[in-house]
Short mmCIF file of C-alpha atoms in Angstrom, two decimals:
data_model
loop_
_atom_site.label_atom_id
_atom_site.label_comp_id
_atom_site.label_asym_id
_atom_site.label_seq_id
_atom_site.Cartn_x
_atom_site.Cartn_y
_atom_site.Cartn_z
CA MET A 355 119.46 111.31 127.32
CA LEU A 356 122.09 111.54 124.39
CA ASP A 357 125.41 110.99 125.30
CA THR A 358 128.30 112.93 124.15
CA ALA A 359 128.88 110.79 120.99
CA MET A 360 125.15 111.72 119.97
CA GLN A 361 125.34 115.34 121.25
CA THR A 362 128.28 116.12 118.97
CA GLN A 363 126.34 114.11 116.14
CA LEU A 364 123.41 116.37 116.39
CA LYS A 365 124.85 119.19 117.11
CA THR A 366 127.01 119.16 113.52
CA TYR A 367 123.39 118.40 111.83
CA LEU A 368 121.52 121.67 113.49
CA ALA A 369 124.19 123.61 111.91
CA ASN A 370 122.05 123.14 108.60
CA LEU A 371 119.29 124.63 109.68
CA ARG A 372 117.99 127.32 107.90
CA GLU A 373 115.29 129.06 110.26
CA PRO A 374 114.29 128.66 113.30
CA ILE A 375 112.06 125.49 115.08
CA GLU A 376 110.22 124.97 118.10
CA LEU A 377 109.98 122.31 120.02
CA VAL A 378 106.20 122.01 122.32
CA ALA A 379 105.63 119.35 124.72
CA SER A 380 102.45 117.99 126.29
CA LEU A 381 103.90 116.23 129.59
CA ASP A 382 102.33 114.83 132.86
CA ASP A 383 104.55 114.03 135.79
CA GLY A 384 105.49 110.40 134.92
CA PRO A 385 109.03 109.18 134.10
CA LYS A 386 108.71 108.92 130.48
CA SER A 387 107.41 112.95 130.69
CA ALA A 388 110.90 113.37 132.60
CA GLN A 389 112.44 111.50 130.29
CA THR A 390 111.02 113.82 127.47
CA ARG A 391 111.86 117.14 128.86
CA GLU A 392 115.53 116.49 129.39
CA LEU A 393 115.93 115.32 125.79
CA LEU A 394 114.13 118.29 124.59
CA THR A 395 116.20 119.97 126.58
CA GLU A 396 119.61 118.86 125.40
CA ILE A 397 118.24 119.27 121.78
CA ALA A 398 117.50 122.98 122.53
CA ALA A 399 120.51 123.71 123.98
CA LEU A 400 122.61 122.72 121.04
CA HIS A 401 121.72 125.52 118.52
CA ASP A 402 120.07 128.44 118.84
CA ASP A 403 117.33 128.49 116.19
CA VAL A 404 115.96 125.34 118.52
CA SER A 405 113.34 126.57 121.31
CA ALA A 406 111.96 124.06 123.82
CA SER A 407 108.57 124.98 125.50
CA PHE A 408 106.68 122.57 127.90
CA ASP A 409 102.88 124.10 127.73
CA GLY A 410 101.37 122.13 125.56
CA ASP A 411 97.97 120.62 125.69
CA ASP A 412 97.77 117.45 124.09
CA ALA A 413 95.88 114.73 125.20
CA ARG A 414 98.79 112.19 124.66
CA ARG A 415 101.53 112.87 127.56
CA PRO A 416 104.53 112.76 126.71
CA SER A 417 104.09 113.73 123.80
CA PHE A 418 105.81 116.76 121.86
CA LEU A 419 105.42 119.10 118.00
CA ILE A 420 108.16 119.78 116.14
CA ARG A 421 107.14 122.60 114.31
CA ARG A 422 108.33 125.72 111.63
CA ALA A 423 108.25 128.87 113.88
CA SER A 424 107.70 130.82 110.27
CA ASP A 425 104.52 128.65 109.95
CA PRO A 426 103.15 126.67 112.32
CA ALA A 427 100.58 124.69 110.28
CA LYS A 428 103.26 122.47 109.47
CA TRP A 429 104.04 120.07 112.19
CA VAL A 430 104.92 116.83 112.93
CA ARG A 431 104.24 114.88 116.62
CA PHE A 432 105.81 112.47 118.30
CA ALA A 433 104.02 110.55 121.20
CA GLY A 434 106.66 108.81 122.89
CA LEU A 435 110.68 108.90 122.84
CA PRO A 436 112.08 108.37 119.16
CA MET A 437 115.49 106.33 120.28
CA GLY A 438 116.71 103.82 119.10
CA HIS A 439 115.98 102.77 115.17
CA GLU A 440 113.55 105.83 115.23
CA PHE A 441 116.90 108.64 116.26
CA THR A 442 117.28 109.10 112.55
CA SER A 443 113.99 109.44 112.31
CA LEU A 444 113.63 112.30 114.97
CA VAL A 445 116.86 114.04 113.35
CA LEU A 446 115.36 114.78 109.71
CA ALA A 447 112.18 115.97 111.45
CA LEU A 448 114.37 118.60 113.30
CA LEU A 449 116.45 119.54 110.14
CA TRP A 450 113.62 119.38 107.44
CA ALA A 451 111.81 121.52 110.08
CA GLY A 452 114.35 123.86 109.94
CA GLY A 453 114.11 124.24 106.31
CA HIS A 454 116.67 121.76 105.24
CA PRO A 455 115.83 120.29 101.56
CA PRO A 456 115.19 116.72 101.92
CA LYS A 457 116.89 113.89 99.31
CA VAL A 458 113.38 113.49 97.56
CA ALA A 459 113.24 113.63 93.25
CA PRO A 460 111.81 117.32 92.93
CA GLU A 461 108.49 115.95 90.91
CA LEU A 462 107.84 113.29 94.26
CA LEU A 463 107.83 116.38 96.72
CA GLU A 464 105.48 118.58 94.01
CA GLN A 465 102.95 115.54 94.25
CA VAL A 466 103.13 115.63 97.66
CA ARG A 467 102.33 119.73 98.03
CA ASN A 468 99.55 119.20 95.51
CA LEU A 469 97.78 116.44 97.38
CA GLU A 470 93.87 117.36 97.79
CA GLY A 471 91.98 116.59 101.03
CA ASP A 472 93.12 116.72 104.69
CA PHE A 473 95.01 114.04 106.05
CA ALA A 474 95.41 113.49 109.59
CA PHE A 475 97.69 110.69 109.85
CA GLU A 476 98.50 108.49 112.98
CA MET A 477 100.87 105.96 113.05
CA TYR A 478 101.88 103.19 115.26
CA PHE A 479 106.31 102.54 115.51
CA SER A 480 108.35 100.32 118.16
CA LEU A 481 111.93 101.12 118.80
CA SER A 482 113.09 97.72 117.23
CA CYS A 483 111.28 98.01 114.25
CA HIS A 484 113.48 98.40 111.51
CA ASN A 485 110.76 98.86 109.19
CA CYS A 486 109.15 102.01 110.90
CA PRO A 487 111.55 104.37 110.06
CA ASP A 488 110.57 104.44 106.45
CA VAL A 489 107.14 105.00 106.88
CA VAL A 490 107.74 107.62 109.57
CA GLN A 491 110.13 109.63 108.18
CA ALA A 492 107.23 109.51 104.88
CA LEU A 493 104.97 110.91 106.69
CA THR A 494 107.14 113.39 108.58
CA LEU A 495 108.07 115.14 105.31
CA MET A 496 104.96 115.34 103.78
CA ALA A 497 103.84 117.21 106.75
CA PHE A 498 106.36 119.68 106.35
CA GLU A 499 105.57 119.79 102.73
CA ASN A 500 101.89 120.37 102.81
CA PRO A 501 99.92 121.89 105.53
CA ARG A 502 97.05 119.58 105.15
CA VAL A 503 98.73 116.83 106.08
CA THR A 504 99.78 115.70 109.95
CA ALA A 505 101.86 113.43 111.40
CA THR A 506 101.42 111.66 114.98
CA LEU A 507 103.72 108.85 114.85
CA ILE A 508 103.18 106.80 118.02
CA GLU A 509 105.74 104.66 120.02
CA GLY A 510 103.70 101.55 120.62
CA GLY A 511 105.17 100.86 123.97
CA ALA A 512 104.60 104.28 125.63
CA TYR A 513 100.89 103.69 124.77
CA GLN A 514 100.00 100.36 125.28
CA ALA A 515 96.58 100.72 126.12
CA GLU A 516 95.59 102.64 123.40
CA VAL A 517 97.50 99.84 121.12
CA GLU A 518 95.43 97.17 122.78
CA GLU A 519 92.07 99.67 122.15
CA ARG A 520 92.91 99.65 118.41
CA GLY A 521 94.17 96.44 117.70
CA VAL A 522 97.58 97.05 116.80
CA LEU A 523 99.13 94.06 116.62
CA ALA A 524 101.66 94.72 113.89
CA VAL A 525 104.00 97.39 113.21
CA PRO A 526 104.34 99.61 111.31
CA ALA A 527 100.53 100.39 111.66
CA THR A 528 99.17 103.70 109.64
CA PHE A 529 95.61 104.88 110.25
CA LEU A 530 94.33 108.03 108.30
CA ASN A 531 91.97 110.43 109.53
CA GLY A 532 90.97 107.91 112.42
CA GLU A 533 90.39 104.71 110.14
CA PRO A 534 93.03 101.63 109.21
CA PHE A 535 95.28 102.85 106.35
CA TRP A 536 98.00 100.26 105.51
CA ASN A 537 99.49 97.48 107.81
CA GLY A 538 103.42 97.10 106.71
CA LYS A 539 106.12 99.37 105.78
CA LEU A 540 105.33 101.83 102.85
CA GLU A 541 107.61 104.65 101.11
CA LEU A 542 106.92 107.70 100.73
CA ALA A 543 105.97 107.06 96.32
CA GLU A 544 103.57 104.54 97.47
CA ILE A 545 101.65 106.58 100.36
CA VAL A 546 101.21 109.52 97.40
CA ALA A 547 100.36 107.18 95.30
CA ARG A 548 97.24 105.88 97.29
CA LEU A 549 96.54 109.28 97.82
CA ASP A 550 96.92 110.60 94.53
CA THR A 551 94.09 108.63 92.44
CA GLY A 552 95.42 110.27 89.02
CA ALA A 553 98.94 109.00 89.86
CA ALA A 554 98.89 105.38 88.53
CA ALA A 555 97.94 106.37 84.98
CA ALA A 556 100.23 108.97 84.70
CA ALA A 557 103.06 106.34 85.66
CA ALA A 558 101.71 103.48 83.48
CA GLU A 559 102.12 106.13 80.73
CA LYS A 560 105.84 107.38 81.62
CA LEU A 561 107.23 103.68 82.16
CA SER A 562 105.52 102.75 78.16
CA ALA A 563 107.30 105.40 77.09
CA ARG A 564 110.52 104.62 77.79
CA PRO A 565 112.85 103.05 74.96
CA PRO A 566 113.95 99.45 75.44
CA PHE A 567 116.64 98.32 77.35
CA GLU A 568 119.42 96.12 76.46
CA VAL A 569 119.29 94.35 79.51
CA LEU A 570 116.25 94.65 81.53
CA VAL A 571 116.58 93.17 85.65
CA ILE A 572 113.23 92.35 87.37
CA GLY A 573 113.90 92.43 90.57
CA GLY A 574 116.00 94.83 93.32
CA GLY A 575 117.32 92.01 95.64
CA PRO A 576 120.65 91.17 96.15
CA ALA A 577 120.71 88.65 92.75
CA GLY A 578 119.11 91.23 90.48
CA VAL A 579 121.47 94.51 91.65
CA ALA A 580 124.54 92.09 90.73
CA SER A 581 123.19 90.98 87.54
CA ALA A 582 122.38 94.87 86.64
CA ILE A 583 126.39 95.76 87.97
CA TYR A 584 127.71 93.22 85.66
CA THR A 585 126.02 94.31 82.38
CA ALA A 586 126.07 97.83 83.23
CA ARG A 587 129.94 97.63 83.39
CA LYS A 588 129.84 95.57 80.27
CA GLY A 589 128.45 99.21 78.69
CA PHE A 590 124.76 97.49 77.92
CA SER A 591 122.29 99.75 78.23
CA THR A 592 120.53 98.58 81.95
CA GLY A 593 117.38 98.70 83.85
CA ILE A 594 115.89 97.37 87.00
CA ALA A 595 112.39 97.21 87.65
CA ALA A 596 111.41 96.38 91.28
CA GLU A 597 108.56 95.76 93.57
CA ARG A 598 110.72 96.69 96.64
CA PHE A 599 114.54 97.71 96.19
CA GLY A 600 116.30 95.53 98.56
CA GLY A 601 113.83 93.17 98.38
CA GLN A 602 114.26 90.69 101.54
CA LEU A 603 117.00 92.74 102.82
CA ASN A 604 114.39 95.12 103.91
CA ASP A 605 112.97 92.96 106.63
CA THR A 606 116.80 91.48 107.55
CA LEU A 607 118.20 92.59 110.27
CA GLY A 608 122.28 91.07 111.77
CA ILE A 609 124.05 89.85 108.78
CA GLU A 610 126.89 88.15 109.69
CA ASN A 611 127.80 85.15 106.64
CA LEU A 612 129.02 87.76 104.03
CA PRO A 613 132.41 87.09 103.18
CA GLY A 614 134.46 90.52 104.04
CA THR A 615 131.93 91.71 105.95
CA ALA A 616 132.20 91.03 109.54
CA TYR A 617 128.38 92.59 110.34
CA THR A 618 125.73 94.62 108.44
CA GLU A 619 122.12 95.04 108.67
CA GLY A 620 120.29 94.14 105.86
CA PRO A 621 118.48 97.88 105.30
CA ARG A 622 122.27 99.55 105.26
CA LEU A 623 122.91 97.19 102.31
CA ALA A 624 120.26 97.72 100.72
CA GLY A 625 121.62 101.17 100.94
CA GLU A 626 125.10 100.73 99.77
CA LEU A 627 123.57 98.49 96.87
CA LYS A 628 121.64 101.36 95.70
CA ALA A 629 124.66 103.44 95.77
CA GLN A 630 126.52 101.17 93.64
CA VAL A 631 123.27 100.76 90.82
CA ASP A 632 123.40 104.76 91.10
CA ALA A 633 127.42 104.80 90.36
CA ASN A 634 127.05 102.29 87.23
CA ALA A 635 124.09 104.46 85.53
CA VAL A 636 122.00 101.65 85.81
CA GLU A 637 117.85 103.10 85.40
CA LEU A 638 116.01 101.96 88.75
CA ILE A 639 112.07 101.54 88.03
CA ASN A 640 110.93 101.20 91.90
CA LEU A 641 107.83 100.05 93.12
CA SER A 642 106.70 98.83 89.89
CA GLU A 643 105.16 94.65 90.27
CA ALA A 644 105.57 92.58 86.79
CA GLU A 645 102.44 91.13 86.15
CA ARG A 646 102.99 88.96 82.64
CA LEU A 647 105.66 87.86 80.86
CA GLU A 648 105.46 88.10 76.81
CA PRO A 649 108.12 86.61 75.21
CA ALA A 650 109.97 87.73 72.12
CA ALA A 651 108.74 85.85 68.91
CA ASP A 652 112.44 85.66 67.50
CA SER A 653 116.23 86.13 68.85
CA GLY A 654 117.28 89.11 68.88
CA GLY A 655 113.61 90.48 69.22
CA LEU A 656 112.14 92.33 72.11
CA HIS A 657 110.65 91.02 75.58
CA THR A 658 107.69 93.02 76.89
CA VAL A 659 107.01 93.01 80.88
CA HIS A 660 103.68 94.14 81.61
CA PHE A 661 103.23 95.56 84.83
CA ALA A 662 100.39 96.39 87.41
CA GLY A 663 98.80 99.72 86.39
CA GLY A 664 99.02 99.66 82.96
CA GLY A 665 102.59 100.28 81.95
CA ARG A 666 105.24 97.71 80.04
CA LEU A 667 108.77 97.90 79.44
CA GLN A 668 110.80 96.01 76.89
CA ALA A 669 114.28 95.12 76.28
CA ARG A 670 116.33 92.53 74.01
CA SER A 671 117.10 90.33 77.44
CA LEU A 672 115.87 89.86 80.34
CA ILE A 673 116.94 88.56 83.72
CA LEU A 674 114.00 87.54 86.28
CA ALA A 675 115.30 87.89 89.86
CA THR A 676 112.23 88.17 91.64
CA GLY A 677 113.42 86.68 94.79
CA ALA A 678 110.49 85.27 97.39
CA ARG A 679 108.41 85.76 100.32
CA TRP A 680 107.99 84.57 103.56
CA ARG A 681 105.87 81.06 103.18
CA ASN A 682 102.22 80.86 104.61
CA LEU A 683 101.15 78.12 107.00
CA GLY A 684 97.96 77.93 105.03
CA VAL A 685 95.96 76.98 107.94
CA PRO A 686 92.30 78.63 108.92
CA GLY A 687 92.64 81.61 110.89
CA GLU A 688 96.07 82.43 109.73
CA ALA A 689 94.64 85.14 107.44
CA GLU A 690 91.97 85.95 109.72
CA TYR A 691 94.19 87.07 112.24
CA ARG A 692 97.38 88.14 110.37
CA ASN A 693 98.32 91.38 112.06
CA LYS A 694 95.73 90.66 114.67
CA GLY A 695 98.31 88.57 116.47
CA VAL A 696 99.92 86.50 113.68
CA ALA A 697 102.95 88.34 112.81
CA TYR A 698 106.23 87.62 110.16
CA CYS A 699 108.74 89.81 111.73
CA PRO A 700 110.13 89.07 115.27
CA HIS A 701 111.93 92.28 115.03
CA CYS A 702 109.10 94.45 114.36
CA ASP A 703 106.11 93.40 115.93
CA GLY A 704 107.92 91.58 119.20
CA PRO A 705 107.60 94.70 121.60
CA LEU A 706 103.91 94.36 121.16
CA PHE A 707 103.79 91.33 122.94
CA LYS A 708 105.82 92.09 126.10
CA GLY A 709 104.94 89.77 128.58
CA LYS A 710 102.58 87.64 126.59
CA ARG A 711 102.35 83.78 125.31
CA ILE A 712 103.14 83.63 121.95
CA ALA A 713 104.49 80.53 119.23
CA VAL A 714 107.00 81.00 117.02
CA ILE A 715 106.14 77.95 113.77
CA GLY A 716 109.53 76.77 112.56
CA GLY A 717 112.43 74.77 113.41
CA GLY A 718 114.97 76.06 111.33
CA ASN A 719 117.63 79.04 112.00
CA SER A 720 115.19 81.66 111.17
CA GLY A 721 112.35 80.60 113.50
CA VAL A 722 115.23 79.21 116.17
CA GLU A 723 116.66 82.70 116.31
CA ALA A 724 113.16 84.41 116.45
CA ALA A 725 112.17 82.40 119.46
CA ILE A 726 115.62 83.57 121.15
CA ASP A 727 115.26 87.04 120.34
CA LEU A 728 111.10 87.03 121.98
CA ALA A 729 112.03 84.88 124.58
CA LYS A 730 114.25 87.86 126.31
CA ILE A 731 110.28 90.24 125.37
CA VAL A 732 107.63 88.13 125.79
CA GLY A 733 106.55 86.23 129.00
CA HIS A 734 106.38 82.41 127.71
CA VAL A 735 107.78 81.23 123.75
CA THR A 736 106.54 78.04 122.38
CA LEU A 737 108.80 76.85 118.88
CA ILE A 738 106.40 74.29 117.33
CA GLU A 739 108.39 72.33 114.61
CA PHE A 740 106.62 69.86 112.24
CA ASP A 741 110.02 67.58 111.68
CA SER A 742 111.11 65.23 114.58
CA GLN A 743 113.71 67.37 115.52
CA LEU A 744 114.81 71.24 114.76
CA ARG A 745 116.72 71.90 112.11
CA ALA A 746 119.24 74.85 113.22
CA ASP A 747 122.29 75.69 113.87
CA ALA A 748 123.82 73.44 117.01
CA VAL A 749 124.62 76.73 118.80
CA LEU A 750 121.19 77.93 118.25
CA GLN A 751 119.71 75.04 119.28
CA ALA A 752 121.53 75.30 122.86
CA LYS A 753 121.23 78.81 123.17
CA LEU A 754 117.22 78.11 122.89
CA GLN A 755 117.10 75.09 124.93
CA SER A 756 118.99 77.07 128.10
CA MET A 757 116.35 79.88 128.11
CA GLY A 758 113.79 79.24 131.05
CA ASN A 759 110.71 80.42 129.32
CA VAL A 760 110.46 78.49 126.09
CA ASP A 761 109.25 75.20 125.62
CA ILE A 762 110.03 72.86 122.44
CA LEU A 763 107.65 70.82 120.54
CA THR A 764 108.60 68.52 117.40
CA SER A 765 106.45 66.07 115.04
CA ALA A 766 104.24 69.02 115.92
CA GLN A 767 101.45 69.93 113.13
CA THR A 768 99.89 73.22 113.35
CA THR A 769 96.77 72.63 112.40
CA GLU A 770 94.22 76.28 113.45
CA VAL A 771 95.04 79.54 114.20
CA LEU A 772 92.60 80.29 116.87
CA GLY A 773 90.67 84.04 117.79
CA ASP A 774 87.73 86.10 119.38
CA GLY A 775 87.07 87.33 116.35
CA THR A 776 89.42 90.63 116.77
CA ARG A 777 92.60 88.82 117.81
CA VAL A 778 94.57 85.39 118.49
CA SER A 779 93.61 83.72 121.56
CA GLY A 780 95.56 80.48 120.89
CA LEU A 781 96.26 77.48 118.69
CA LYS A 782 95.82 74.09 117.81
CA TRP A 783 98.39 71.22 116.64
CA LYS A 784 98.37 67.69 116.02
CA ASN A 785 101.25 65.42 117.42
CA ARG A 786 102.44 63.32 114.41
CA SER A 787 103.72 60.59 116.57
CA THR A 788 100.73 59.66 118.65
CA GLY A 789 97.75 61.61 116.14
CA GLU A 790 96.91 63.50 119.44
CA GLU A 791 95.15 67.28 119.05
CA GLN A 792 96.01 70.07 121.57
CA GLN A 793 95.81 72.93 122.14
CA ILE A 794 97.40 75.92 123.14
CA ALA A 795 96.15 79.36 124.64
CA LEU A 796 98.21 82.12 122.82
CA GLU A 797 98.49 85.91 122.18
CA GLY A 798 100.78 85.68 119.20
CA VAL A 799 101.53 83.29 116.55
CA PHE A 800 105.41 84.18 114.74
CA VAL A 801 105.25 82.37 111.77
CA GLN A 802 109.28 81.21 110.66
CA ILE A 803 108.31 78.87 107.60
CA GLY A 804 110.43 79.38 104.89
CA LEU A 805 109.61 81.50 101.45
CA VAL A 806 107.84 80.83 98.26
CA PRO A 807 109.08 82.08 95.01
CA ASN A 808 107.61 85.27 93.61
CA THR A 809 107.09 83.72 90.00
CA GLU A 810 103.00 83.46 90.18
CA TRP A 811 103.09 86.18 87.52
CA LEU A 812 105.24 83.73 84.86
CA LYS A 813 102.73 81.17 85.01
CA ASP A 814 101.34 81.24 81.30
CA SER A 815 104.53 82.94 80.08
CA GLY A 816 105.44 79.65 78.62
CA LEU A 817 108.84 79.78 80.97
CA LYS A 818 109.71 76.42 82.41
CA LEU A 819 109.12 76.67 86.35
CA SER A 820 109.51 74.07 88.93
CA GLN A 821 106.52 71.79 90.89
CA HIS A 822 107.19 74.61 93.96
CA GLY A 823 107.05 77.04 91.46
CA GLU A 824 110.51 77.93 90.89
CA ILE A 825 112.05 79.11 87.95
CA VAL A 826 114.01 76.43 86.76
CA THR A 827 117.48 77.65 85.24
CA ASP A 828 121.04 75.36 84.19
CA GLU A 829 124.37 75.71 85.42
CA GLU A 830 124.87 78.94 83.49
CA GLY A 831 121.58 81.04 85.12
CA ARG A 832 119.77 80.45 81.51
CA THR A 833 115.84 79.45 81.61
CA SER A 834 113.78 77.49 79.06
CA LEU A 835 113.43 80.96 76.68
CA PRO A 836 116.22 82.15 74.75
CA GLY A 837 116.80 85.75 75.84
CA ILE A 838 115.47 85.23 79.37
CA PHE A 839 117.44 84.32 82.43
CA ALA A 840 117.27 83.94 85.99
CA ALA A 841 118.66 84.25 89.42
CA GLY A 842 118.43 84.27 92.77
CA ASP A 843 115.80 82.92 95.10
CA ALA A 844 113.41 82.92 92.55
CA THR A 845 115.31 79.70 90.76
CA THR A 846 115.98 76.48 91.47
CA VAL A 847 119.73 77.12 92.67
CA PRO A 848 119.67 75.48 96.17
CA TYR A 849 120.71 77.44 99.23
CA LYS A 850 118.65 80.71 99.54
CA GLN A 851 121.31 83.08 100.76
CA ILE A 852 122.80 86.69 100.07
CA VAL A 853 125.87 85.36 98.82
CA VAL A 854 124.51 82.65 96.81
CA ALA A 855 121.94 85.15 94.99
CA MET A 856 125.31 87.66 94.19
CA GLY A 857 126.83 84.46 92.58
CA GLU A 858 123.97 83.73 91.03
CA GLY A 859 122.91 87.00 89.55
CA SER A 860 126.62 87.57 88.18
CA LYS A 861 126.55 84.35 86.42
CA ALA A 862 122.85 84.87 84.46
CA ALA A 863 124.57 88.85 83.69
CA LEU A 864 127.28 87.19 82.00
CA SER A 865 125.41 84.71 80.38
CA ALA A 866 123.37 87.53 79.23
CA PHE A 867 126.55 89.69 77.91
CA ASP A 868 127.19 86.15 75.79
CA TYR A 869 123.92 85.93 74.29
CA LEU A 870 123.66 89.73 73.12
CA ILE A 871 126.91 89.73 71.95
CA ARG A 872 125.98 86.71 69.50
CA ASN A 873 122.46 87.38 68.98
CA GLU A 874 122.06 90.71 66.71
CA PRO A 875 119.06 92.86 67.27
CA LEU A 876 116.10 92.77 65.27
CA ALA A 877 115.50 96.53 63.52
CA GLN A 878 112.41 96.86 65.99
CA ALA A 879 115.22 96.96 68.74
CA ALA A 880 118.04 98.79 66.75
#
């Protein structure tokens, strides 16, 4: 199961074990069980403190426990093989079971240990999902830190019947004590906040107690990070408040158009940006959703940003870089069948539609790339484009047209997503040339029609927004309000690209620098 390089790498990691761990497998006679036996045998051979047994009695077969030998009440179970994106999760589970300390803030670990109640988590992942490891690793860590938390992590492709029965059509999908808990990516702090009812008030109080920043950046994507690095290097006290650090990067797989970097992936780039933020002493306040902006009354005064949960932050200058999110179709059935066949991430959810009929809505680069990727997995793809022709790059169009299980519909307007009450069964579309309405039988719909700016929270702030909700900026990143600047996908700057966002973020930071040195702080900000 493990090639020589992986074995060497894993052996190096296992040298960090501080106490023995046990791998206990529940197997049947199938090929997946044979692979599981092979994997666990290879792992056990790499370190004397790892033992493997194959006499487990769990109903899910194949599956295996990883548990601490000295404290068997702390365990995590993998049902299916945690390879692909989840190999790192397997390595971390082994290390944490063996007493290797996690790289997590001590106060967050203490919060996990103090959770009251019994929490039995089941979480479904796919091996191609780049959002799933965060959830897998968070639940794994909780299980090893608190004996009242258990985590069973299930590879959906290995348990297709179970996935069908529970209506899982999007991953990561997490259940708690047998009931749906959350669909989508969650970080450890987010999970704990949902379980610890007293955490929100404490977090709000802590947030409001922080002294004012000279520069506060709202948003943790490429634009926001570039801004923060520039102002911090100018010597200004700088903070980033982000709903989700990394922004859209967390949902982006291959990146091949960033100058100087031949290829990277979004989560990896987000990690590199986080390291740069830390290196420049930028204070990161993650998982903070901006809810209302209260601009300063005078130049040199303090702008106030209010956050969901009741906390607030103040700063002499603001850089708004809240980015954008996937645009919805806005047709009947879309909201009702989200995560029940309507999906937005082909990399994450594509494997759940293996052999099935799906549609991709959108003929730009994102839509055509999604259709190409999905055509390798699903039974049939229908690409639906509103315009009279596809808008993707010619090389992508040629690749798509060469695939035998793809139909392309242009001048096609999606009018309704159909379902049977529990999952998608098809969609309706109208031929924009003839007015004829038609219907397609489907099991999944992937929406890839562009982005909408995250600016709803600014509508009553006095800040000028475009008719599309974008923050209006000038050539220097200034907004309509003094001391407030903006950059990235949330603004009117054309071409929503990573490299453009980084450049605009740097520009906004330089403009903020110019503003700060020309405007003396009022006494309240001194």
